[in-house]
Short mmCIF file of C-alpha atoms in Angstrom, two decimals:
data_model
loop_
_atom_site.label_atom_id
_atom_site.label_comp_id
_atom_site.label_asym_id
_atom_site.label_seq_id
_atom_site.Cartn_x
_atom_site.Cartn_y
_atom_site.Cartn_z
CA MET A 276 -0.18 -0.23 0.06
CA ALA A 277 2.70 2.61 0.92
CA ILE A 278 4.63 2.26 -2.60
CA ILE A 279 0.91 3.34 -3.86
CA LYS A 280 0.71 5.90 -1.66
CA ILE A 281 3.78 7.55 -2.59
CA GLY A 282 3.31 7.36 -6.53
CA ALA A 283 -0.12 9.30 -5.95
CA ILE A 284 1.57 11.63 -3.71
CA LEU A 285 3.95 12.39 -6.91
CA GLN A 286 0.96 12.56 -8.90
CA SER A 287 -1.07 14.60 -6.96
CA LYS A 288 1.81 17.32 -6.80
CA ASN A 289 2.35 16.74 -10.86
CA LEU A 290 5.70 15.42 -10.06
CA VAL A 291 5.25 12.64 -12.12
CA ASN A 292 2.40 11.46 -15.01
CA GLU A 293 0.62 8.15 -15.67
CA ASN A 294 3.24 6.85 -18.44
CA GLN A 295 6.23 7.95 -16.10
CA LEU A 296 4.93 5.85 -13.23
CA GLN A 297 4.37 2.98 -15.47
CA ILE A 298 7.61 2.82 -16.82
CA ALA A 299 8.92 3.21 -13.23
CA LEU A 300 7.18 -0.05 -11.97
CA VAL A 301 8.27 -1.69 -14.92
CA GLN A 302 11.82 -0.85 -13.78
CA GLN A 303 10.76 -1.39 -10.11
CA GLN A 304 9.75 -5.18 -10.79
CA ILE A 305 13.10 -6.02 -12.68
CA THR A 306 15.63 -4.05 -9.94
CA GLY A 307 12.97 -4.77 -7.01
CA GLU A 308 14.08 -1.41 -5.80
CA LEU A 309 11.55 0.74 -3.99
CA LEU A 310 9.21 2.63 -6.05
CA GLY A 311 10.72 6.19 -4.47
CA ASN A 312 14.18 5.16 -5.79
CA THR A 313 13.14 3.82 -8.97
CA VAL A 314 11.45 7.03 -10.04
CA VAL A 315 14.62 9.51 -8.93
CA LYS A 316 17.11 7.11 -10.82
CA LEU A 317 15.33 7.39 -13.59
CA GLY A 318 15.32 11.05 -13.27
CA PHE A 319 12.00 11.99 -13.07
CA ILE A 320 11.97 13.67 -9.63
CA SER A 321 14.96 14.61 -7.77
CA SER A 322 15.94 12.88 -4.59
CA LYS A 323 14.98 16.30 -2.86
CA GLU A 324 11.45 15.86 -4.24
CA LEU A 325 10.72 12.22 -3.10
CA GLY A 326 12.07 13.17 0.84
CA GLN A 327 9.47 16.34 0.37
CA ALA A 328 7.12 13.49 -0.71
CA LEU A 329 7.91 10.64 1.99
CA ALA A 330 7.55 13.99 4.33
CA GLU A 331 4.02 15.32 3.29
CA GLN A 332 3.58 10.97 3.21
CA ALA A 333 4.38 10.69 7.22
CA GLY A 334 3.15 14.40 8.11
CA VAL A 335 6.44 15.24 9.31
CA ASP A 336 8.44 18.27 8.56
CA TYR A 337 11.07 18.29 5.69
CA MET A 338 14.74 19.54 6.15
CA ASP A 339 16.99 20.37 3.12
CA LEU A 340 20.44 19.57 4.66
CA SER A 341 22.36 21.16 1.59
CA GLN A 342 20.90 24.65 3.03
CA TYR A 343 21.12 23.75 6.90
CA PRO A 344 24.59 22.94 8.10
CA VAL A 345 24.79 20.33 10.94
CA SER A 346 26.01 21.56 14.32
CA GLU A 347 28.86 19.97 16.06
CA GLU A 348 27.66 20.29 19.19
CA ALA A 349 24.80 17.70 18.06
CA LEU A 350 26.98 15.17 16.15
CA LYS A 351 29.64 15.21 19.54
CA MET A 352 26.14 13.74 21.57
CA ILE A 353 25.88 10.97 18.84
CA PRO A 354 28.72 8.65 18.64
CA LYS A 355 29.06 7.73 14.48
CA GLU A 356 28.16 3.99 15.01
CA VAL A 357 24.89 4.67 16.73
CA ALA A 358 23.95 7.48 13.97
CA GLU A 359 25.26 4.85 11.14
CA SER A 360 23.32 2.18 12.16
CA THR A 361 20.18 3.79 13.43
CA SER A 362 19.98 5.61 10.37
CA PHE A 363 19.25 9.20 11.60
CA ILE A 364 21.41 12.29 11.70
CA PRO A 365 22.21 14.58 14.74
CA ILE A 366 21.48 18.07 13.30
CA GLU A 367 21.24 20.49 16.05
CA ILE A 368 20.35 21.13 19.48
CA THR A 369 17.77 23.97 20.60
CA ASP A 370 16.91 24.83 24.31
CA GLY A 371 18.50 21.06 25.35
CA ARG A 372 16.22 19.30 22.77
CA MET A 373 17.81 17.50 19.52
CA SER A 374 16.69 17.63 16.04
CA ILE A 375 17.42 14.70 13.99
CA GLY A 376 16.64 13.96 10.02
CA VAL A 377 16.01 10.35 9.17
CA ILE A 378 14.93 8.97 5.78
CA ASP A 379 12.34 6.56 6.84
CA PRO A 380 9.73 8.10 8.71
CA SER A 381 8.53 5.12 10.32
CA ASN A 382 12.14 5.05 11.89
CA ILE A 383 10.98 4.27 15.65
CA ILE A 384 14.50 3.14 16.72
CA ALA A 385 16.11 6.24 15.90
CA ILE A 386 14.00 8.15 18.33
CA ASP A 387 14.00 5.35 21.24
CA LYS A 388 17.97 6.06 20.71
CA VAL A 389 17.86 9.91 20.92
CA THR A 390 15.81 9.50 23.58
CA SER A 391 17.98 7.53 25.99
CA LEU A 392 21.44 9.20 24.91
CA THR A 393 19.77 12.85 25.46
CA LYS A 394 17.01 12.22 28.00
CA SER A 395 14.29 13.90 26.08
CA GLN A 396 12.56 13.20 22.75
CA PRO A 397 13.71 14.43 19.66
CA LYS A 398 12.23 16.73 17.12
CA VAL A 399 12.12 14.80 13.71
CA TYR A 400 12.37 15.77 10.16
CA MET A 401 12.72 13.75 6.93
CA VAL A 402 15.64 14.47 4.57
CA ASP A 403 16.56 13.31 1.32
CA PRO A 404 18.57 9.91 0.99
CA ASP A 405 21.25 11.91 -1.38
CA ASN A 406 21.92 14.77 1.50
CA PHE A 407 21.72 12.32 4.14
CA ARG A 408 24.55 10.38 3.49
CA GLU A 409 26.99 12.85 2.11
CA SER A 410 25.88 15.03 5.33
CA LEU A 411 26.40 12.22 7.86
CA GLU A 412 29.76 11.25 6.34
CA LYS A 413 31.25 14.59 6.22
CA GLY A 414 29.76 15.75 9.15
CA TYR A 415 31.76 13.29 11.45
CA PHE A 416 34.74 13.26 9.06
CA PHE A 417 35.25 16.71 9.73
CA LEU A 418 34.52 16.54 13.40
CA GLU A 419 37.17 13.82 13.71
CA ASN A 420 39.55 15.75 11.44
CA PRO A 421 39.41 19.51 11.90
CA ILE A 422 40.94 21.25 9.07
CA GLN A 423 42.69 23.97 11.12
CA GLN A 424 44.05 21.17 13.49
CA SER A 425 45.80 19.29 10.67
CA ARG A 426 47.05 22.27 8.49
CA GLU A 427 48.67 23.46 11.44
CA LYS A 428 50.53 20.27 12.15
CA ILE A 429 51.76 19.79 8.65
CA ILE A 430 53.12 23.50 8.73
CA ALA A 431 54.95 22.70 12.09
CA GLU A 432 56.66 19.62 10.24
CA ILE A 433 57.14 22.06 7.25
CA LYS A 434 58.97 24.54 9.53
CA GLU A 435 60.82 22.17 11.61
CA THR A 436 62.65 20.26 8.62
CA LYS A 437 62.75 23.73 6.50
CA THR A 438 61.95 21.41 3.54
CA ALA A 439 58.32 20.40 1.88
CA GLY A 440 58.48 17.22 0.12
CA GLY A 441 57.38 13.63 0.43
CA PRO A 442 54.31 13.02 2.56
CA ALA A 443 54.45 16.60 4.37
CA VAL A 444 53.02 18.31 0.69
CA THR A 445 50.80 15.13 -0.58
CA SER A 446 48.62 15.62 2.88
CA LEU A 447 48.46 19.58 2.30
CA THR A 448 47.44 19.57 -1.45
CA ASP A 449 44.95 17.03 -0.41
CA LEU A 450 43.83 18.93 2.77
CA ILE A 451 43.82 21.75 0.38
CA VAL A 452 41.28 19.97 -1.88
CA ILE A 453 39.27 18.69 0.86
CA ASP A 454 38.84 21.93 2.68
CA GLY A 455 37.42 23.25 -1.11
CA ILE A 456 34.78 20.24 -0.74
CA ARG A 457 33.76 20.83 2.64
CA ARG A 458 33.10 24.76 2.33
CA ASN A 459 31.38 23.62 -0.91
CA ALA A 460 33.71 25.90 -3.30
CA THR A 461 33.55 25.69 -7.27
CA ASP A 462 37.11 27.03 -7.53
CA ILE A 463 40.63 26.80 -5.57
CA HIS A 464 43.38 29.26 -6.16
CA ILE A 465 46.44 28.76 -5.40
CA SER A 466 48.67 31.94 -5.47
CA PRO A 467 52.11 32.68 -4.53
CA SER A 468 53.40 36.10 -3.06
CA SER A 469 56.73 36.97 -2.12
CA ASP A 470 56.28 35.46 1.29
CA ILE A 471 53.96 33.19 1.81
CA ILE A 472 51.15 31.29 -0.37
CA HIS A 473 47.71 32.16 -0.36
CA ILE A 474 44.67 30.34 -0.66
CA PHE A 475 41.48 31.41 -2.13
CA TYR A 476 37.99 29.58 -1.99
CA ARG A 477 35.38 30.72 -4.51
CA ILE A 478 31.83 30.04 -2.84
CA ASP A 479 28.81 31.16 -3.96
CA GLY A 480 30.70 32.77 -6.87
CA VAL A 481 32.84 34.72 -4.40
CA LEU A 482 36.53 34.27 -3.60
CA GLN A 483 36.89 33.79 0.08
CA TYR A 484 40.35 33.89 1.89
CA GLY A 485 41.02 30.65 3.27
CA HIS A 486 44.54 29.40 4.18
CA GLY A 487 48.33 31.17 4.20
CA LEU A 488 50.99 28.96 3.84
CA PRO A 489 54.57 28.74 4.11
CA ARG A 490 56.63 29.77 0.87
CA ILE A 491 58.72 26.64 1.06
CA ALA A 492 55.61 24.46 0.26
CA HIS A 493 54.57 26.54 -3.22
CA ALA A 494 57.38 24.21 -5.64
CA GLY A 495 55.97 20.95 -3.79
CA ILE A 496 51.82 21.65 -4.22
CA ILE A 497 52.60 23.00 -7.78
CA SER A 498 54.40 19.50 -8.31
CA ARG A 499 51.80 17.31 -6.72
CA ILE A 500 49.10 18.70 -8.53
CA LYS A 501 51.00 18.42 -11.79
CA ILE A 502 51.96 14.95 -11.29
CA LEU A 503 48.22 14.28 -10.30
CA SER A 504 47.03 16.38 -13.91
CA LYS A 505 49.86 14.40 -16.24
CA LEU A 506 51.25 17.99 -16.75
CA ASP A 507 54.63 18.61 -17.43
CA ILE A 508 56.42 19.52 -13.83
CA ALA A 509 59.80 20.70 -15.76
CA GLU A 510 57.73 23.54 -17.48
CA THR A 511 57.08 26.81 -15.54
CA ARG A 512 57.47 29.40 -18.02
CA LEU A 513 53.98 28.68 -20.11
CA PRO A 514 50.48 27.80 -18.92
CA GLN A 515 49.19 24.51 -18.44
CA ASP A 516 45.71 22.55 -18.57
CA GLY A 517 45.30 19.32 -17.08
CA SER A 518 42.77 17.54 -14.80
CA PHE A 519 42.23 14.32 -12.34
CA SER A 520 39.57 12.71 -10.29
CA PHE A 521 40.16 12.90 -6.66
CA GLU A 522 37.91 10.70 -4.48
CA PHE A 523 36.59 12.02 -1.07
CA LEU A 524 34.19 9.71 1.33
CA ARG A 525 33.58 7.59 -1.01
CA LYS A 526 32.26 10.52 -3.97
CA GLY A 527 34.42 10.84 -6.99
CA TYR A 528 35.37 14.56 -7.96
CA ASP A 529 36.65 15.69 -10.93
CA ILE A 530 39.34 18.62 -10.73
CA ARG A 531 40.29 20.68 -13.56
CA VAL A 532 43.69 22.22 -13.19
CA SER A 533 45.12 25.78 -14.92
CA THR A 534 48.69 26.87 -13.96
CA VAL A 535 49.78 30.31 -15.05
CA PRO A 536 53.40 31.48 -14.52
CA THR A 537 53.26 34.87 -12.20
CA ILE A 538 56.29 36.81 -11.06
CA TYR A 539 56.23 34.86 -7.82
CA GLY A 540 56.31 31.41 -9.24
CA GLU A 541 53.24 29.68 -10.79
CA ASN A 542 49.59 30.44 -9.90
CA ALA A 543 47.12 27.12 -10.02
CA VAL A 544 43.44 26.86 -10.24
CA MET A 545 41.44 23.93 -9.39
CA ARG A 546 37.80 24.21 -10.80
CA ILE A 547 35.76 21.17 -8.69
CA LEU A 548 33.03 19.62 -10.61
CA ALA A 549 31.62 17.63 -7.75
CA GLY A 550 29.52 14.87 -10.58
CA THR A 551 25.76 14.44 -10.41
CA GLY A 552 24.33 17.56 -8.87
CA PRO A 553 20.58 17.96 -7.75
CA LEU A 554 17.95 17.79 -10.15
CA LEU A 555 16.20 21.04 -10.04
CA ARG A 556 12.62 22.31 -11.63
CA ILE A 557 12.00 25.60 -13.21
CA ASP A 558 10.05 27.10 -10.82
CA LYS A 559 12.64 26.49 -8.03
CA LEU A 560 15.25 28.35 -9.70
CA GLY A 561 14.43 31.55 -8.96
CA PHE A 562 12.27 33.06 -11.56
CA ASP A 563 9.20 34.39 -11.44
CA GLU A 564 5.81 33.25 -12.08
CA HIS A 565 5.85 34.65 -15.52
CA ASN A 566 8.83 33.92 -17.14
CA VAL A 567 8.79 30.23 -15.71
CA LYS A 568 5.61 30.04 -18.04
CA THR A 569 7.68 31.34 -21.07
CA ILE A 570 10.14 28.90 -19.97
CA LYS A 571 7.95 26.03 -19.80
CA LYS A 572 5.92 27.02 -22.99
CA LEU A 573 9.43 27.55 -24.92
CA PHE A 574 10.93 23.78 -24.23
CA GLN A 575 7.61 22.63 -26.04
CA LYS A 576 8.43 24.22 -29.30
CA PRO A 577 9.10 21.37 -31.74
CA TYR A 578 11.98 23.43 -33.37
CA GLY A 579 14.20 26.25 -33.29
CA VAL A 580 17.48 27.38 -31.39
CA ILE A 581 16.88 28.24 -27.40
CA LEU A 582 20.21 29.87 -25.86
CA ILE A 583 21.07 30.25 -22.44
CA ALA A 584 23.40 33.19 -21.79
CA GLY A 585 25.80 34.27 -18.91
CA PRO A 586 29.30 34.28 -17.83
CA THR A 587 31.06 31.11 -16.17
CA GLY A 588 29.32 29.71 -12.99
CA SER A 589 26.28 31.82 -13.72
CA GLY A 590 23.68 28.61 -13.56
CA LYS A 591 23.45 28.43 -17.44
CA THR A 592 23.77 24.43 -17.10
CA THR A 593 21.52 24.03 -14.20
CA THR A 594 18.82 25.96 -15.80
CA LEU A 595 19.19 24.25 -19.12
CA TYR A 596 18.51 20.79 -17.25
CA ALA A 597 15.59 22.10 -15.19
CA ALA A 598 14.19 23.16 -18.39
CA LEU A 599 15.17 19.86 -19.99
CA ARG A 600 12.55 18.19 -17.39
CA GLU A 601 9.60 19.90 -19.08
CA ILE A 602 10.36 17.45 -22.04
CA ASN A 603 8.46 14.71 -22.46
CA LEU A 604 11.54 12.26 -22.84
CA LEU A 605 9.31 9.31 -23.41
CA GLU A 606 7.87 10.76 -26.43
CA ARG A 607 11.05 12.78 -27.81
CA ASN A 608 14.40 11.78 -27.91
CA VAL A 609 17.22 13.83 -26.22
CA ILE A 610 20.58 13.44 -27.29
CA THR A 611 23.59 15.87 -25.39
CA VAL A 612 26.98 16.42 -25.89
CA GLU A 613 28.57 17.87 -22.56
CA ASP A 614 31.79 18.78 -20.75
CA PRO A 615 31.53 17.15 -18.79
CA VAL A 616 28.42 15.39 -17.95
CA GLU A 617 26.96 17.30 -14.67
CA TYR A 618 23.30 16.33 -14.56
CA LYS A 619 22.45 12.69 -15.27
CA LEU A 620 18.99 11.97 -16.75
CA SER A 621 17.82 8.32 -17.29
CA LEU A 622 16.28 8.72 -20.71
CA ALA A 623 18.60 11.22 -22.52
CA LYS A 624 21.21 9.62 -24.16
CA GLN A 625 24.30 11.38 -22.85
CA THR A 626 27.51 11.51 -24.78
CA GLN A 627 30.94 13.78 -22.78
CA VAL A 628 33.16 15.68 -24.90
CA ASN A 629 36.79 13.29 -25.56
CA GLU A 630 39.31 15.81 -26.73
CA LYS A 631 41.72 13.20 -27.23
CA THR A 632 39.84 11.37 -29.31
CA GLY A 633 38.53 14.36 -31.73
CA TYR A 634 35.40 14.13 -30.44
CA ASN A 635 34.25 17.89 -29.95
CA PHE A 636 31.07 19.63 -29.62
CA ALA A 637 31.07 20.25 -33.50
CA PHE A 638 31.62 16.56 -34.53
CA ALA A 639 29.35 15.27 -32.04
CA ALA A 640 26.56 17.69 -33.25
CA ARG A 641 27.21 16.32 -36.95
CA ASN A 642 26.55 13.04 -36.36
CA PHE A 643 23.81 13.24 -33.59
CA MET A 644 21.50 13.73 -37.23
CA ARG A 645 22.03 9.64 -37.71
CA GLN A 646 20.58 8.93 -34.25
CA ASP A 647 16.93 10.15 -34.90
CA PRO A 648 16.80 13.35 -32.77
CA ASP A 649 13.93 15.42 -31.70
CA VAL A 650 16.27 17.85 -29.48
CA MET A 651 20.19 17.88 -29.31
CA LEU A 652 21.69 19.69 -26.23
CA ILE A 653 24.88 21.21 -27.28
CA GLY A 654 26.92 22.28 -24.22
CA GLU A 655 28.22 25.22 -25.21
CA ILE A 656 28.58 27.53 -28.50
CA ARG A 657 32.35 27.87 -28.34
CA ASP A 658 33.20 28.35 -32.03
CA GLU A 659 32.04 29.17 -35.47
CA GLU A 660 31.55 25.35 -36.66
CA THR A 661 29.55 24.52 -33.47
CA ALA A 662 27.71 27.58 -33.80
CA LYS A 663 26.66 27.19 -37.28
CA ILE A 664 25.61 23.19 -37.45
CA ALA A 665 23.97 24.14 -34.22
CA ILE A 666 21.63 26.51 -36.22
CA ARG A 667 21.65 24.28 -39.28
CA THR A 668 20.11 21.36 -37.21
CA SER A 669 17.31 23.60 -35.84
CA ILE A 670 16.34 24.79 -39.04
CA THR A 671 15.60 21.19 -40.13
CA GLY A 672 13.04 20.60 -37.69
CA HIS A 673 14.95 20.10 -34.57
CA LEU A 674 14.98 22.05 -31.24
CA VAL A 675 18.43 22.62 -30.46
CA LEU A 676 19.54 24.09 -26.46
CA SER A 677 22.89 25.25 -25.70
CA THR A 678 24.99 28.02 -23.32
CA ILE A 679 26.66 30.69 -25.04
CA HIS A 680 28.92 33.09 -22.97
CA SER A 681 27.86 36.53 -23.15
CA ASN A 682 26.56 39.38 -20.57
CA ASP A 683 22.82 39.95 -21.59
CA ALA A 684 20.49 38.25 -23.63
CA VAL A 685 21.10 40.74 -26.49
CA THR A 686 24.66 41.20 -27.13
CA SER A 687 24.18 36.99 -27.58
CA ILE A 688 23.36 37.91 -30.85
CA SER A 689 26.16 39.80 -31.59
CA ARG A 690 28.42 37.26 -30.58
CA LEU A 691 26.44 34.85 -33.01
CA LEU A 692 27.13 37.14 -35.67
CA ASP A 693 30.89 37.40 -34.51
CA LEU A 694 31.14 33.78 -35.29
CA LYS A 695 30.56 34.07 -38.79
CA VAL A 696 26.89 32.70 -38.98
CA ASP A 697 24.70 34.07 -41.21
CA LYS A 698 22.65 36.95 -40.21
CA PHE A 699 19.46 35.25 -42.13
CA LEU A 700 19.77 31.77 -40.49
CA VAL A 701 20.59 33.51 -37.01
CA SER A 702 17.01 35.12 -37.50
CA SER A 703 15.03 32.46 -38.53
CA SER A 704 16.09 29.89 -35.81
CA LEU A 705 16.45 31.97 -32.68
CA LEU A 706 13.57 30.96 -30.39
CA ALA A 707 14.85 32.85 -27.73
CA ILE A 708 17.64 33.65 -25.59
CA ILE A 709 17.74 33.32 -21.58
CA ALA A 710 20.41 35.97 -19.77
CA GLN A 711 20.91 35.06 -16.44
CA ARG A 712 23.45 35.20 -13.04
CA LEU A 713 23.19 34.05 -9.60
CA ALA A 714 22.84 35.96 -6.81
CA ARG A 715 23.28 35.30 -3.01
CA LYS A 716 20.26 35.06 -0.91
CA ILE A 717 19.81 36.73 2.15
CA CYS A 718 20.35 34.40 5.48
CA PRO A 719 17.04 34.01 6.67
CA PHE A 720 18.59 33.42 10.37
CA CYS A 721 20.24 37.02 10.53
CA LYS A 722 18.16 39.13 7.94
CA THR A 723 17.34 42.31 9.11
CA ASP A 724 16.47 45.76 7.13
CA HIS A 725 17.59 48.95 6.65
CA ILE A 726 16.38 52.15 5.50
CA LEU A 727 17.58 53.04 1.46
CA HIS A 728 19.04 56.64 0.92
CA ASP A 729 17.69 58.88 -1.87
CA GLU A 730 19.84 57.72 -4.61
CA GLN A 731 19.01 54.18 -4.26
CA ARG A 732 15.20 54.94 -4.01
CA SER A 733 15.31 57.06 -7.13
CA LEU A 734 16.87 53.90 -8.92
CA PHE A 735 13.54 51.72 -7.82
CA LYS A 736 11.54 54.75 -8.55
CA GLU A 737 12.50 54.86 -12.24
CA CYS A 738 11.60 50.76 -12.74
CA GLY A 739 8.24 51.60 -11.04
CA ILE A 740 9.16 49.99 -7.62
CA GLN A 741 8.01 51.96 -4.31
CA ILE A 742 10.43 50.96 -1.52
CA ASP A 743 11.87 52.68 1.66
CA LYS A 744 13.71 50.09 3.04
CA ALA A 745 15.46 46.80 2.17
CA TYR A 746 17.06 43.68 3.85
CA ARG A 747 20.28 42.18 4.63
CA GLY A 748 22.24 39.62 6.58
CA THR A 749 24.07 40.50 9.50
CA GLY A 750 26.39 37.07 9.82
CA CYS A 751 25.43 34.79 12.00
CA SER A 752 26.83 30.93 12.65
CA LYS A 753 23.94 29.25 10.45
CA CYS A 754 25.55 31.36 7.54
CA ASN A 755 29.26 31.51 8.58
CA GLY A 756 28.89 35.33 9.14
CA SER A 757 28.87 35.79 5.62
CA GLY A 758 25.04 37.18 5.89
CA TYR A 759 24.32 35.00 2.83
CA SER A 760 22.70 31.36 2.28
CA GLY A 761 22.16 29.60 -1.09
CA ARG A 762 21.57 31.50 -4.60
CA THR A 763 18.83 32.41 -6.95
CA VAL A 764 18.59 33.32 -10.40
CA ILE A 765 18.31 36.55 -11.68
CA GLY A 766 17.77 37.03 -15.65
CA GLU A 767 16.11 38.23 -18.59
CA ILE A 768 14.33 36.22 -21.47
CA LEU A 769 14.48 37.59 -25.13
CA LEU A 770 11.26 36.29 -27.05
CA ILE A 771 12.26 36.06 -30.75
CA ASP A 772 9.22 37.65 -32.72
CA ASP A 773 8.76 38.70 -36.42
CA GLU A 774 9.41 41.72 -35.48
CA LEU A 775 12.78 41.03 -33.45
CA LYS A 776 13.67 38.42 -36.81
CA ASP A 777 13.29 41.34 -39.09
CA LEU A 778 15.69 44.04 -36.89
CA ILE A 779 18.25 40.83 -36.37
CA TYR A 780 18.16 40.19 -40.25
CA ALA A 781 18.24 44.34 -40.89
CA ASP A 782 21.45 44.03 -39.23
CA VAL A 783 20.20 47.25 -36.88
CA PRO A 784 22.52 48.39 -33.41
CA ILE A 785 21.90 46.11 -30.51
CA THR A 786 20.34 48.76 -28.44
CA ALA A 787 17.21 48.73 -31.17
CA ILE A 788 16.80 45.18 -30.36
CA GLN A 789 17.01 45.71 -26.56
CA ALA A 790 14.34 48.47 -26.99
CA ALA A 791 12.24 46.60 -28.99
CA ALA A 792 12.00 44.12 -26.77
CA ILE A 793 11.64 45.69 -23.49
CA ARG A 794 8.69 47.51 -25.56
CA LYS A 795 7.19 44.14 -25.62
CA GLY A 796 7.66 43.07 -21.87
CA MET A 797 11.17 41.88 -21.27
CA ILE A 798 12.45 42.63 -18.14
CA PRO A 799 15.81 43.75 -18.26
CA MET A 800 18.16 41.75 -15.62
CA LYS A 801 18.98 44.61 -13.25
CA GLU A 802 15.14 45.50 -13.31
CA ASN A 803 14.57 41.61 -12.20
CA GLY A 804 17.04 41.80 -9.59
CA MET A 805 15.53 45.20 -8.01
CA LEU A 806 12.26 43.21 -8.01
CA LYS A 807 14.11 40.59 -5.71
CA VAL A 808 15.47 43.33 -3.81
CA ALA A 809 12.28 44.97 -3.07
CA GLN A 810 10.89 41.31 -2.30
CA GLY A 811 13.54 40.97 0.63
CA VAL A 812 15.06 37.91 -1.46
CA ILE A 813 18.76 39.50 -1.83
CA SER A 814 20.50 42.36 -0.73
CA MET A 815 21.22 45.75 -2.34
CA ASP A 816 25.06 45.40 -2.31
CA GLU A 817 24.49 41.71 -3.81
CA LEU A 818 22.47 43.43 -6.86
CA LEU A 819 25.12 45.77 -7.32
CA ARG A 820 27.90 42.88 -7.23
CA VAL A 821 26.06 40.59 -9.89
CA ALA A 822 24.73 43.03 -12.07
CA GLY A 823 26.24 46.27 -11.78
#
């Protein structure tokens, strides 16, 4: 009965339809897995959505552990073996009462165990299986192996021996990467100066200072990274690029490495690609209701090109996959080429770029036509050949989805024309360009208001928004003192109608296309950000940082 109930809940929330449920039941009969886990594996719902549905089924509150740091105080009270064997995670202690997270709402043993250990009944939350395992492993690992303590021990060893080689360098390099994973960083910067090495982490799009390390360790750390990435350790005068795989707590991470020579030695930047991320839905990204409806309609179109525009790290791929979930994968053949595959969808045919074998975006796109595709996803339009193939494929009756690096929606048109794509083909194939940035949301636990000064108020007035106060985060233990927690999209959608097609073909200035789009109802990115400031989602400072 429980299986039917969870299926009914997922259907009632419009998370799965009857056809998807039938396919999940077919797969479940073969694999013997629970229906909830099967629909997650098939990519019909995310692990988080399953957790929320199970919470609703059991009548308990749901907690998103990815947005809520686990308290060390709570972890210290419960031995790891107890938490693992009883399948719960200690979350926090408030007024002497412990909050715990479970993946099975009928886990009475966990409640009894916590009650006997803490002498009071716990507050129980439902958590999703993916975040549960990761938070449990990370929480206890860093409790037992504090980063600061490990770092100080290695530095003391280097200072004592006055050399940095062998095990000390290996441990220090691993520690730099592990701390990046702990902080949920996207990039790690190893920057040498005249006296020390500075380690920076890019978290939520902003660089944050991590560590200062002895200058003597620089050559060893860079050599270690180069060996892992299969780069030439003897070459220090030219930039190099490589990659390696890093395993931590039974999870694999792809690390992209770039080195550049500076006056103080080689600067290294490592990009952490954490494999499959959480699959989101369009209405959960931060787009307003009108834009969500527009995007959903766009992705039902039979042919044409839809581009997601923005700089590196602006969430383009996440938006692309959230929108891809609006496409019926049971009725339309979707084939992708990506670099790398960040999200996995069972019923999409996903391929990955391999430059060594010559399998790049252009080569893949040329050969996809023999695979009877309805929808083609090309990870990024980087060059003239890929751009031309994408445009021509859409004209032959296929929906083509891709990303492009540009500042806003209208400048993406200039970018395509710069790649020598014929303006007639651009004007006749483009359906829409969605440009976006990611802005940090104000931490809900330390959110406070402040009065806007006259200049700021007049900026809002120009956009027809009447507000006197905005919000900001003051910084607390929940957000590590940053005042921010999580990120949201601010964006604009340029719909290419007949008038805009004519303007593109007529080769008019980009400003004329922008003016026509705004006249037709497009809300520019900065104005969209201002609406989010007025709603108390993001701060004024964050809007200025992201949108200028």
